[in-house]
Short mmCIF file of C-alpha atoms in Angstrom, two decimals:
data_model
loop_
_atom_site.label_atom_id
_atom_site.label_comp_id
_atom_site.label_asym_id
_atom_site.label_seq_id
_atom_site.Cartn_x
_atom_site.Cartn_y
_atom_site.Cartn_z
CA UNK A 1 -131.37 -126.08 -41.56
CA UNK A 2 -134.44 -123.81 -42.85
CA UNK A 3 -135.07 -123.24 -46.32
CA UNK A 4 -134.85 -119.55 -46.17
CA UNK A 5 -131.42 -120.09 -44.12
CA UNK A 6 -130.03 -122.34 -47.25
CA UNK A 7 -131.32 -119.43 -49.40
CA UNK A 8 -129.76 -116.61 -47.38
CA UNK A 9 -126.37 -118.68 -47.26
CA UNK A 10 -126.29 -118.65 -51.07
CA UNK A 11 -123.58 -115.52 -51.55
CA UNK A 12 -121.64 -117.43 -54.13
CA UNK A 13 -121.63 -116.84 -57.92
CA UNK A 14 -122.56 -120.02 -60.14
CA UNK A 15 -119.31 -121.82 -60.95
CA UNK A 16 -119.26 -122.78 -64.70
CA UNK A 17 -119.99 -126.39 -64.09
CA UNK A 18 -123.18 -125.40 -62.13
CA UNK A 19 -123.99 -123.16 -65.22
CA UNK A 20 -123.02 -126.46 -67.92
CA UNK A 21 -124.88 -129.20 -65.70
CA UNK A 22 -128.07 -126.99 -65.24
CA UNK A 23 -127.82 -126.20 -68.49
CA UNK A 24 -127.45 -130.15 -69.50
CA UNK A 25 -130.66 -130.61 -68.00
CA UNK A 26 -132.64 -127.63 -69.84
CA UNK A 27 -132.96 -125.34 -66.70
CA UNK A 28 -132.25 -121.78 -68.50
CA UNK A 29 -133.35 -118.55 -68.20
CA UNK A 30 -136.55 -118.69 -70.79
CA UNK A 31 -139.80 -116.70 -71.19
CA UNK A 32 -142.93 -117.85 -72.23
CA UNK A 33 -144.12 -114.66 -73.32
CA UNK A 34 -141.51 -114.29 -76.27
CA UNK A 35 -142.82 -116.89 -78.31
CA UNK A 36 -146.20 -115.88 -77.79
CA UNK A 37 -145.47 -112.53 -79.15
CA UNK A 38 -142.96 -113.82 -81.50
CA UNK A 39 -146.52 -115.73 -82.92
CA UNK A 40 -148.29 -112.60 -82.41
CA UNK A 41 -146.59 -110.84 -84.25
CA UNK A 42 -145.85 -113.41 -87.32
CA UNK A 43 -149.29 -113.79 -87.55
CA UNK A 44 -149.87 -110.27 -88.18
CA UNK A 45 -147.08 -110.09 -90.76
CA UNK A 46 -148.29 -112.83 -92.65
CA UNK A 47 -152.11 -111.56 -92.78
CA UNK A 48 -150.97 -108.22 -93.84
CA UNK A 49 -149.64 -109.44 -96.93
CA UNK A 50 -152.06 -112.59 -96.86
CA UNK A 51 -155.65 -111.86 -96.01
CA UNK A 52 -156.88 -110.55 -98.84
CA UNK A 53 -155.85 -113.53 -100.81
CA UNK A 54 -157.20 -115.71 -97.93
CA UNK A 55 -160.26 -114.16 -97.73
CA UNK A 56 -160.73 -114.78 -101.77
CA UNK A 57 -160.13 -118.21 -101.41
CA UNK A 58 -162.51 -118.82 -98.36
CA UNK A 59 -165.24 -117.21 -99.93
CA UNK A 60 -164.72 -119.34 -103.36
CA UNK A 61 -164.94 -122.69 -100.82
CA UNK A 62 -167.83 -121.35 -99.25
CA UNK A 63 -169.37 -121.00 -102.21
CA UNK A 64 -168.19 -124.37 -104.00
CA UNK A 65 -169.30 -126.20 -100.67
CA UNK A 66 -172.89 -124.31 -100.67
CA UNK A 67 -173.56 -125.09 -104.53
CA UNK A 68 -172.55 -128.76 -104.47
CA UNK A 69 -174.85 -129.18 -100.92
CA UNK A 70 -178.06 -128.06 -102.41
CA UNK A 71 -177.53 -131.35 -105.30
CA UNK A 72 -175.65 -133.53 -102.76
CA UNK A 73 -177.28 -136.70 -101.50
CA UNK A 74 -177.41 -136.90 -97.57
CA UNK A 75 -175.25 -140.26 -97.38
CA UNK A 76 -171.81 -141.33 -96.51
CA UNK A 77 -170.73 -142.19 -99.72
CA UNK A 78 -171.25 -138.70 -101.46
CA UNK A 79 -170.68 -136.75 -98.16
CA UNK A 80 -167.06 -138.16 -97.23
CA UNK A 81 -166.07 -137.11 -100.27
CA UNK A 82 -166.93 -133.57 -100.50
CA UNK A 83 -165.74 -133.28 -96.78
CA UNK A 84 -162.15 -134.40 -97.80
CA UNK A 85 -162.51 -132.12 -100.31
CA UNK A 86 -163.57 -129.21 -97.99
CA UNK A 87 -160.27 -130.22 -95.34
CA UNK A 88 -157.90 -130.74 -97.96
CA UNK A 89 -158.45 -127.21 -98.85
CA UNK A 90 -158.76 -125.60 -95.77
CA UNK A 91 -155.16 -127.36 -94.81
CA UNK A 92 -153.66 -126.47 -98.26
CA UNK A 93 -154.55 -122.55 -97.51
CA UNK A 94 -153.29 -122.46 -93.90
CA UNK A 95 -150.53 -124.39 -94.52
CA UNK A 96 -148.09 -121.45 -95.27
CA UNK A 97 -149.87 -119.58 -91.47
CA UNK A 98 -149.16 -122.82 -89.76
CA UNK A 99 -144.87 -122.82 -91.12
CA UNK A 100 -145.08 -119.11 -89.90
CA UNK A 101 -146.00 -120.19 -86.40
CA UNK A 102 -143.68 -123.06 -86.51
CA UNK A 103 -140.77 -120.76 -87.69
CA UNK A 104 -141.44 -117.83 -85.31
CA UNK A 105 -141.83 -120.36 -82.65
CA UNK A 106 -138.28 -121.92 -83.18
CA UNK A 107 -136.45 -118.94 -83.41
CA UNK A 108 -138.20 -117.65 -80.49
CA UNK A 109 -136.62 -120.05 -78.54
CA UNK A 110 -133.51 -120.33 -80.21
CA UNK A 111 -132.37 -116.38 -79.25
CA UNK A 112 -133.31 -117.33 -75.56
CA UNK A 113 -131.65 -120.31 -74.61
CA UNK A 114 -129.69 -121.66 -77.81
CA UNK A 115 -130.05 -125.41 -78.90
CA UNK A 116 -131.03 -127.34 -76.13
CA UNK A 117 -131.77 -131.33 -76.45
CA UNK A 118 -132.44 -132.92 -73.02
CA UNK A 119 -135.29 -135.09 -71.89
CA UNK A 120 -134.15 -134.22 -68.27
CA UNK A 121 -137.54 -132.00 -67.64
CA UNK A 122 -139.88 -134.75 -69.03
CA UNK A 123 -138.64 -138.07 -67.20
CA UNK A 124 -141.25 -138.97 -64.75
CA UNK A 125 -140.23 -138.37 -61.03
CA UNK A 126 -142.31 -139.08 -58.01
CA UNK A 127 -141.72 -135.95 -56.87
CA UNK A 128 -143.52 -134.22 -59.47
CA UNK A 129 -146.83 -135.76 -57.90
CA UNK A 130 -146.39 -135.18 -54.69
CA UNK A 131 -149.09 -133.55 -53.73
CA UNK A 132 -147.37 -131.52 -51.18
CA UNK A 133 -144.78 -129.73 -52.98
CA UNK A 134 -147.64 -129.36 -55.86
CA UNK A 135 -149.53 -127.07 -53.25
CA UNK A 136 -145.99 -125.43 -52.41
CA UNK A 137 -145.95 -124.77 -56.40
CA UNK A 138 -149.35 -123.68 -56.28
CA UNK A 139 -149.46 -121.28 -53.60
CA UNK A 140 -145.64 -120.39 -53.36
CA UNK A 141 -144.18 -116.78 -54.55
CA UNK A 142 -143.66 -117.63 -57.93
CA UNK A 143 -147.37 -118.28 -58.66
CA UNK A 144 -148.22 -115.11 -57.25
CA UNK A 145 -145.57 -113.34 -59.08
CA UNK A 146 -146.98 -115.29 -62.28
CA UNK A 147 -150.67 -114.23 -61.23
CA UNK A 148 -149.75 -110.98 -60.77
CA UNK A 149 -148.21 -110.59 -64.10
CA UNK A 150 -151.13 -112.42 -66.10
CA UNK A 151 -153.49 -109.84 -64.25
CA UNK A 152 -151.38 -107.15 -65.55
CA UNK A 153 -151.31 -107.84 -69.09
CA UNK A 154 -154.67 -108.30 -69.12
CA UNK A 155 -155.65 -105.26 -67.53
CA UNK A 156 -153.06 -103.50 -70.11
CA UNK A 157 -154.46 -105.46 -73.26
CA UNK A 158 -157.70 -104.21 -72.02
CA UNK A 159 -156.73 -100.80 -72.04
CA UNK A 160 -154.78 -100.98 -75.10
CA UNK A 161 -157.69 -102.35 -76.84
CA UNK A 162 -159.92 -99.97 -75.82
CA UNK A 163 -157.71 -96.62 -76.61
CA UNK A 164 -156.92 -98.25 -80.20
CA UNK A 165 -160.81 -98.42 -80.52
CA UNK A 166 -162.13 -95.46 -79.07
CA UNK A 167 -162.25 -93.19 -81.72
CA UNK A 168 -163.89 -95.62 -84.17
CA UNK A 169 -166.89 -96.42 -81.69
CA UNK A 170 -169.38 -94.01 -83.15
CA UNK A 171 -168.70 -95.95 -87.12
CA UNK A 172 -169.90 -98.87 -85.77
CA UNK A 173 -173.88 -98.40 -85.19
CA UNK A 174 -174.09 -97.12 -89.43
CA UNK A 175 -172.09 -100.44 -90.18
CA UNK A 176 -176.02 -101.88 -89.80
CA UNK A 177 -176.85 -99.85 -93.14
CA UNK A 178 -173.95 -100.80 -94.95
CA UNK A 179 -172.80 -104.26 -97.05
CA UNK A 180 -170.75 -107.03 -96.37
CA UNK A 181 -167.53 -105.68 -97.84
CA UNK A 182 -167.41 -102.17 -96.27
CA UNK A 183 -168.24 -104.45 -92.60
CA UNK A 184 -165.56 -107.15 -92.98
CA UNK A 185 -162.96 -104.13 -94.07
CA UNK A 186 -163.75 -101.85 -91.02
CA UNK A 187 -163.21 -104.89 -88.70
CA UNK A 188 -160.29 -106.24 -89.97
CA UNK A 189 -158.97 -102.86 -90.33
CA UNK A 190 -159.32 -101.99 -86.68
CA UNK A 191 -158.45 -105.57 -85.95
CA UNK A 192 -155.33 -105.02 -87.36
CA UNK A 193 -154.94 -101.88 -85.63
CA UNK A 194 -155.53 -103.22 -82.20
CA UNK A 195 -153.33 -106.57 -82.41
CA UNK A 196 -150.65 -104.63 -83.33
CA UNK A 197 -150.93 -101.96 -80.62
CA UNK A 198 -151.43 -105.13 -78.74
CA UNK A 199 -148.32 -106.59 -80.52
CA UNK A 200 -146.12 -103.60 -79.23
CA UNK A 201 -147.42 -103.34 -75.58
CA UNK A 202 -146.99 -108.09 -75.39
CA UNK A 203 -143.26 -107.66 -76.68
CA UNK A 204 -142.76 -104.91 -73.57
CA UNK A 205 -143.99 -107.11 -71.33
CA UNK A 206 -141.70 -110.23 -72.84
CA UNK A 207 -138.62 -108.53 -72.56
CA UNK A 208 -139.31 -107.28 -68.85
CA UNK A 209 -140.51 -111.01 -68.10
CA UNK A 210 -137.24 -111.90 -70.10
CA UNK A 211 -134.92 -110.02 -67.80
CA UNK A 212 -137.07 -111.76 -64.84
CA UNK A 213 -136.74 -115.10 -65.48
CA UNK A 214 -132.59 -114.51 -66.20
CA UNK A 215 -132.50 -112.63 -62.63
CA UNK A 216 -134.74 -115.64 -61.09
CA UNK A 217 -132.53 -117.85 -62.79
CA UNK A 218 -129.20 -116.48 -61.68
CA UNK A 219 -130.66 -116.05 -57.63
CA UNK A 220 -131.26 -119.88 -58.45
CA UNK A 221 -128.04 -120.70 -59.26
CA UNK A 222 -126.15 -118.96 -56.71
CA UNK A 223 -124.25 -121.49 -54.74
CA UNK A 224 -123.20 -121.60 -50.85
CA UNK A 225 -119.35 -121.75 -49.95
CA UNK A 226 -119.64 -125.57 -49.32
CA UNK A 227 -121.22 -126.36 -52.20
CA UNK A 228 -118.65 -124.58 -53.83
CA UNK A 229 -115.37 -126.41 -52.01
CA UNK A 230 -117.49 -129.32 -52.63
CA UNK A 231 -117.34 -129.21 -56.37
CA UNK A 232 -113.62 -128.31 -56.38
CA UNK A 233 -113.22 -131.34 -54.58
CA UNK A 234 -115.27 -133.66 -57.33
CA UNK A 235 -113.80 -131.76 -60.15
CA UNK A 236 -109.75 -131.15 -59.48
CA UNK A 237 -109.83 -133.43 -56.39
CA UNK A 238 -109.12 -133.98 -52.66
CA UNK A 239 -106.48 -131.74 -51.68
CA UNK A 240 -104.70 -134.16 -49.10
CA UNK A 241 -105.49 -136.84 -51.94
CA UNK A 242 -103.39 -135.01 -54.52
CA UNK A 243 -101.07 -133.87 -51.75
CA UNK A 244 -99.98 -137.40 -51.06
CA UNK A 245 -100.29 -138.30 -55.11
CA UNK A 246 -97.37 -135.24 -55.58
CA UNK A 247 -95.42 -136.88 -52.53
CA UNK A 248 -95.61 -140.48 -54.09
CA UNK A 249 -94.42 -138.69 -57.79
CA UNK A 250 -91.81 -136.83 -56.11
CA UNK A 251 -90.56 -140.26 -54.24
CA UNK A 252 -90.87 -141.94 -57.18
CA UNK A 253 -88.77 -139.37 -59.06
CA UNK A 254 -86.04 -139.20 -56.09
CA UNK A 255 -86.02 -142.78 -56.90
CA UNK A 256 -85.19 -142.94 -60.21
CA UNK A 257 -82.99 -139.57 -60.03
CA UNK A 258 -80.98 -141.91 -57.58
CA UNK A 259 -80.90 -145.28 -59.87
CA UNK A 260 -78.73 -142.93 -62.59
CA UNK A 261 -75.97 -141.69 -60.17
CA UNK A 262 -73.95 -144.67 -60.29
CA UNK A 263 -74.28 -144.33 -64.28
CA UNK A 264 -73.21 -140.56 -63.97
CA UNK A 265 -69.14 -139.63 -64.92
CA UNK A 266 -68.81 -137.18 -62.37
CA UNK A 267 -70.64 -135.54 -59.69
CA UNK A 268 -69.76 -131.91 -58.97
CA UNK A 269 -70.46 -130.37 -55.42
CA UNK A 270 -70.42 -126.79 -54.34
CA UNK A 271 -68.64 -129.11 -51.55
CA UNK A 272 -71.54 -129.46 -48.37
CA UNK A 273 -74.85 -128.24 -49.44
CA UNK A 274 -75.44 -129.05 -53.38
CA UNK A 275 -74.67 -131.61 -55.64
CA UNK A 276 -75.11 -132.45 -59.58
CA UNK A 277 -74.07 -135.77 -61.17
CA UNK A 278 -73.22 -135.29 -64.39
CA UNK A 279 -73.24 -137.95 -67.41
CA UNK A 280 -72.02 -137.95 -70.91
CA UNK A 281 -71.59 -140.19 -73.97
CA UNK A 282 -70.57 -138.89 -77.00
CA UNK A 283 -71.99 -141.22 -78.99
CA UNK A 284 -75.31 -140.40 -78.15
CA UNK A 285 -75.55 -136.95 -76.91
CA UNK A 286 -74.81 -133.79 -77.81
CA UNK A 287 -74.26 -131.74 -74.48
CA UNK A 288 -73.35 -133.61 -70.61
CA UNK A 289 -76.39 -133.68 -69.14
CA UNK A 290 -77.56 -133.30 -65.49
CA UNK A 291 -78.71 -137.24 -64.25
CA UNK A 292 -79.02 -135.85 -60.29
CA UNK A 293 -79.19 -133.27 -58.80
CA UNK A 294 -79.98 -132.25 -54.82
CA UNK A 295 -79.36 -130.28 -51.96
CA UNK A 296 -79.04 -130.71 -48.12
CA UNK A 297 -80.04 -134.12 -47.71
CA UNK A 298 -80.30 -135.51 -51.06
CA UNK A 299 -76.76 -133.87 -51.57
CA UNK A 300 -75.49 -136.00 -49.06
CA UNK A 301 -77.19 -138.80 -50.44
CA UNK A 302 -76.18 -138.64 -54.22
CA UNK A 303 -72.29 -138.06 -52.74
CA UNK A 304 -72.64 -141.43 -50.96
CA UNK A 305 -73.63 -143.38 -53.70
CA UNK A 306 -70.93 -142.08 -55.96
CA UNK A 307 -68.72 -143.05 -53.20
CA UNK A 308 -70.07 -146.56 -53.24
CA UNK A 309 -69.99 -146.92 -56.79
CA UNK A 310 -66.75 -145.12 -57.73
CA UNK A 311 -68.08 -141.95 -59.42
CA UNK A 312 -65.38 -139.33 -59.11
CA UNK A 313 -67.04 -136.32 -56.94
CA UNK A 314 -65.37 -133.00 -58.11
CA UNK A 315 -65.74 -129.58 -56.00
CA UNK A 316 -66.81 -127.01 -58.09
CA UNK A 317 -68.40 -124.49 -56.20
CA UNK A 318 -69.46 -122.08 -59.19
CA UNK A 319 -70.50 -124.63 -61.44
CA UNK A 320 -72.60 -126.85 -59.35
CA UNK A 321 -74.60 -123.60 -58.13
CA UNK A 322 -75.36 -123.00 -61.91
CA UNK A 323 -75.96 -126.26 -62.71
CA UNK A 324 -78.08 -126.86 -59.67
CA UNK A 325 -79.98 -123.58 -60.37
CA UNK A 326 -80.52 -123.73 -64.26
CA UNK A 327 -80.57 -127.30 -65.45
CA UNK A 328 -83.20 -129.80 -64.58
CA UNK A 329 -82.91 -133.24 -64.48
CA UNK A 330 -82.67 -134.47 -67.63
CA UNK A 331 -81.65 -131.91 -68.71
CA UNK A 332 -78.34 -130.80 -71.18
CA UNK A 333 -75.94 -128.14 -69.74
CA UNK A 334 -76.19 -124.79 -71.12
CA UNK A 335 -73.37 -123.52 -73.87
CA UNK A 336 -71.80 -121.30 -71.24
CA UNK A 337 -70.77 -124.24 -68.99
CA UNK A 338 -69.09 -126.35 -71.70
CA UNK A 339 -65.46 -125.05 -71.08
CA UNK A 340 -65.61 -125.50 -67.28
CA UNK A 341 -67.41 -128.82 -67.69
CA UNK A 342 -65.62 -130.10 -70.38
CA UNK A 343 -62.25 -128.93 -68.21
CA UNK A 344 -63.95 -131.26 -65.02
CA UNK A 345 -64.43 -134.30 -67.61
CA UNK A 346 -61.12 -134.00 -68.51
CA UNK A 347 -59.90 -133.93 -65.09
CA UNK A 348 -61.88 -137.64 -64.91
CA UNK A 349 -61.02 -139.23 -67.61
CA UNK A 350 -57.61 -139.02 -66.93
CA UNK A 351 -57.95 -139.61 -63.26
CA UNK A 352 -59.84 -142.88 -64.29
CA UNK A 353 -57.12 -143.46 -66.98
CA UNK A 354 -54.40 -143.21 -64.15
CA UNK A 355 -53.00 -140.30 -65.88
CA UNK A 356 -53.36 -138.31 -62.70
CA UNK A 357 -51.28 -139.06 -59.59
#
C-alpha cells in the first residue's frame, strides 16, 4: 500500500493511548518560534531596566583593563591574571541576562507541551542516518513549508525594521558631528524601538506557527480503522478470547451454584420452567438466602439433584418468579418474601420432622 493511500485511510480521531504513548516519547505539538520570542522579548525587558547600569559597568572595565595594560608586562604570569580578572567580571554582569534567557526559555516550553522527560528523541537509531529518508526530510513538504516560513519572517523583519527606522534616517548623517553619548543613545534608542516592533510582529508569527504545528500534529496522529480495532484488541483484549474467558466463568459459576443445592433446605419451582434452592441457618444468617437458582435447563437440572439428594422441592409459582427475578445468587431474600418463605420452611421442617403425612 502507497504512502499517500495509508495517509488518505487515516479518518480516525487519536484514541487516548495514541495521544499518552506519543506523548511518552516527546512527540507534541511544539513551536520553535515561541521560545525564540519568549528570549526576544526577555531580553528586551531586562535591558530596559538594565542597560544603563550595564553600560556603566562596561565602560568602568574598559577603562580598568586599558589603565592596568599600558603598566602591564607582556608575559603569562601578569597577563593570566588580569584576564581572569577581565572574565570574572564580564560573567558576574551577564549573569542576571543569562537566568533571564534560561527562565524565559523554560517557561516557554512549559505552556506548550507541559513537563516532558523522555530520552525517546535522542537514542540513536539507524534510521536517523539513512541517507535516504534524510533526503525525504530534506526535500519533503515540511521543509518547504519550513522554508517558506523562514523566508517570510525575514522578508517581514525586513520590513518591520525598515518602517520603525524610516523616519529617523535623515538624524543619522549629523550623528558624525556629535559625541559619544548623544551616538550610543540614538542607537540604542531606535534599537529598542525596532526589536520591539520586531518583538510584536516574531510573537504573531509564533502563535500562527503554534496553531500549525498542533494541526500538523493532530493530521499525524489520526489513526486508520485497523489500527484502531487493533489497539482495542492489545488494550481490553481479543473479543473471542474474553468471549470464551466469560463462558469458562460462567461454567465455573454453574459449577459451584450446583455443588450448594444438595446443601440447600428447599428448592421452590414455579413448577416447569424456574427454580430457586433456598438455604438457611439461623445460627449464622440473618435472612434464607438464594444458593441456586435457574431456568429451562438448569431448572431441570437443580430439581434433579434435589431429587438425588433429598432436598424437598416446593411449587411456588409466585415466589420462585420473585425470587428468580430479584435475588442473585448469594444473595438474602428481600423483607417482603419472609412470610411466604418462612410459611414454605415451615412446611419442610415438619415434613422432614415427619410431622406431615
Amino acid at each position: 500500500m502507497a504512502e499517500g493511500d495509508r495517509d488518505q485511510e487515516r479518518t480516525e480521531q487519536a484514541t487516548p493511548k495514541r495521544r499518552e504513548d506519543t506523548h511518552k516519547k516527546g512527540q507534541v505539538a511544539k513551536s520553535r518560534e515561541i521560545p525564540s520570542v519568549a528570549i526576544l522579548g526577555g531580553v528586551l525587558v531586562f535591558m530596559y531596566f538594565n542597560a544603563s547600569d550595564l553600560l556603566r559597568k562596561l565602560m568602568s572595565m574598559t577603562s580598568t583593563i586599558l589603565s592596568r595594560a599600558a603598566v602591564t608586562p607582556l608575559n603569562a604570569q601578569d597577563v593570566l591574571p588580569l584576564f581572569a580578572s577581565v572574565a570574572g567580571g564580564v560573567l558576574v554582569m551577564l549573569l542576571p541576562l543569562f537566568l533571564v534567557v534560561v527562565t524565559v526559555t523554560i517557561l516557554a516550553n512549559l505552556l506548550q507541551v507541559g513537563f516532558i522527560f523522555s530520552a525517546e528523541p535522542v537514542l540513536p537509531r539507524l534510521g536517523k542516518i539513512n541517507p535516504l529518508k534524510g533526503a525525504k526530510n530534506l526535500f519533503g513538504p515540511r521543509a518547504w513549508v519550513e522554508l517558506t516560513k523562514n523566508t517570510a519572517k525575514i522578508c517581514f523583519v525586513g520590513v518591520v525594521a525598515y518602517l520603525s527606522i524610516r523616519s529617523e534616517i535623515p538624524g543619522i548623517l549629523p550623528l558624525m558631528a556629535q559625541g559619544p553619548w548623544q551616538v550610543l543613545s540614538f542607537l540604542g534608542t531606535n534599537s529598542f524601538v525596532i526589536l520591539g516592533n520586531v518583538c510584536w510582529l516574531l510573537l504573531v508569527l509564533a502563535v500562527g506557527d503554534y496553531l500549525y504545528q498542533r494541526w500538523e500534529h493532530e493530521k499525524n496522529l489520526r489513526m486508520t480503522r485497523q489500527e484502531v480495532k487493533d489497539e482495542h484488541k492489545q488494550t481490553e483484549g481479543d473479543p473471542l478470547v474474553k468471549g470464551r474467558i466469560r463462558r469458562l466463568q460462567r461454567e465455573a459459576a454453574r459449577k459451584r451454584m450446583m455443588a450448594a443445592v444438595p446443601k440447600a433446605d428447599v428448592v421452590i419451582t414455579n413448577p416447569t420452567h424456574l427454580a430457586v434452592a433456598l438455604r438457611y441457618d439461623a445460627a449464622f444468617m440473618s435472612a434464607p438466602v438464594v444458593v441456586a437458582k435457574g431456568a429451562g435447563h438448569v431448572a431441570e437440572r437443580i430439581k434433579e439433584l434435589a431429587r438425588e439428594h433429598r432436598v424437598p422441592v416446593v411449587e411456588n409459582r409466585e415466589v420462585a418468579r420473585v425470587l428468580y427475578k430479584l435475588v442473585d445468587v448469594d444473595g438474602a431474600i428481600p423483607e417482603n418474601l419472609y412470610r411466604a418463605v418462612a410459611e414454605i420452611l415451615a412446611y419442610v421442617y415438619a415434613l422432614r420432622n415427619g410431622r406431615v403425612g
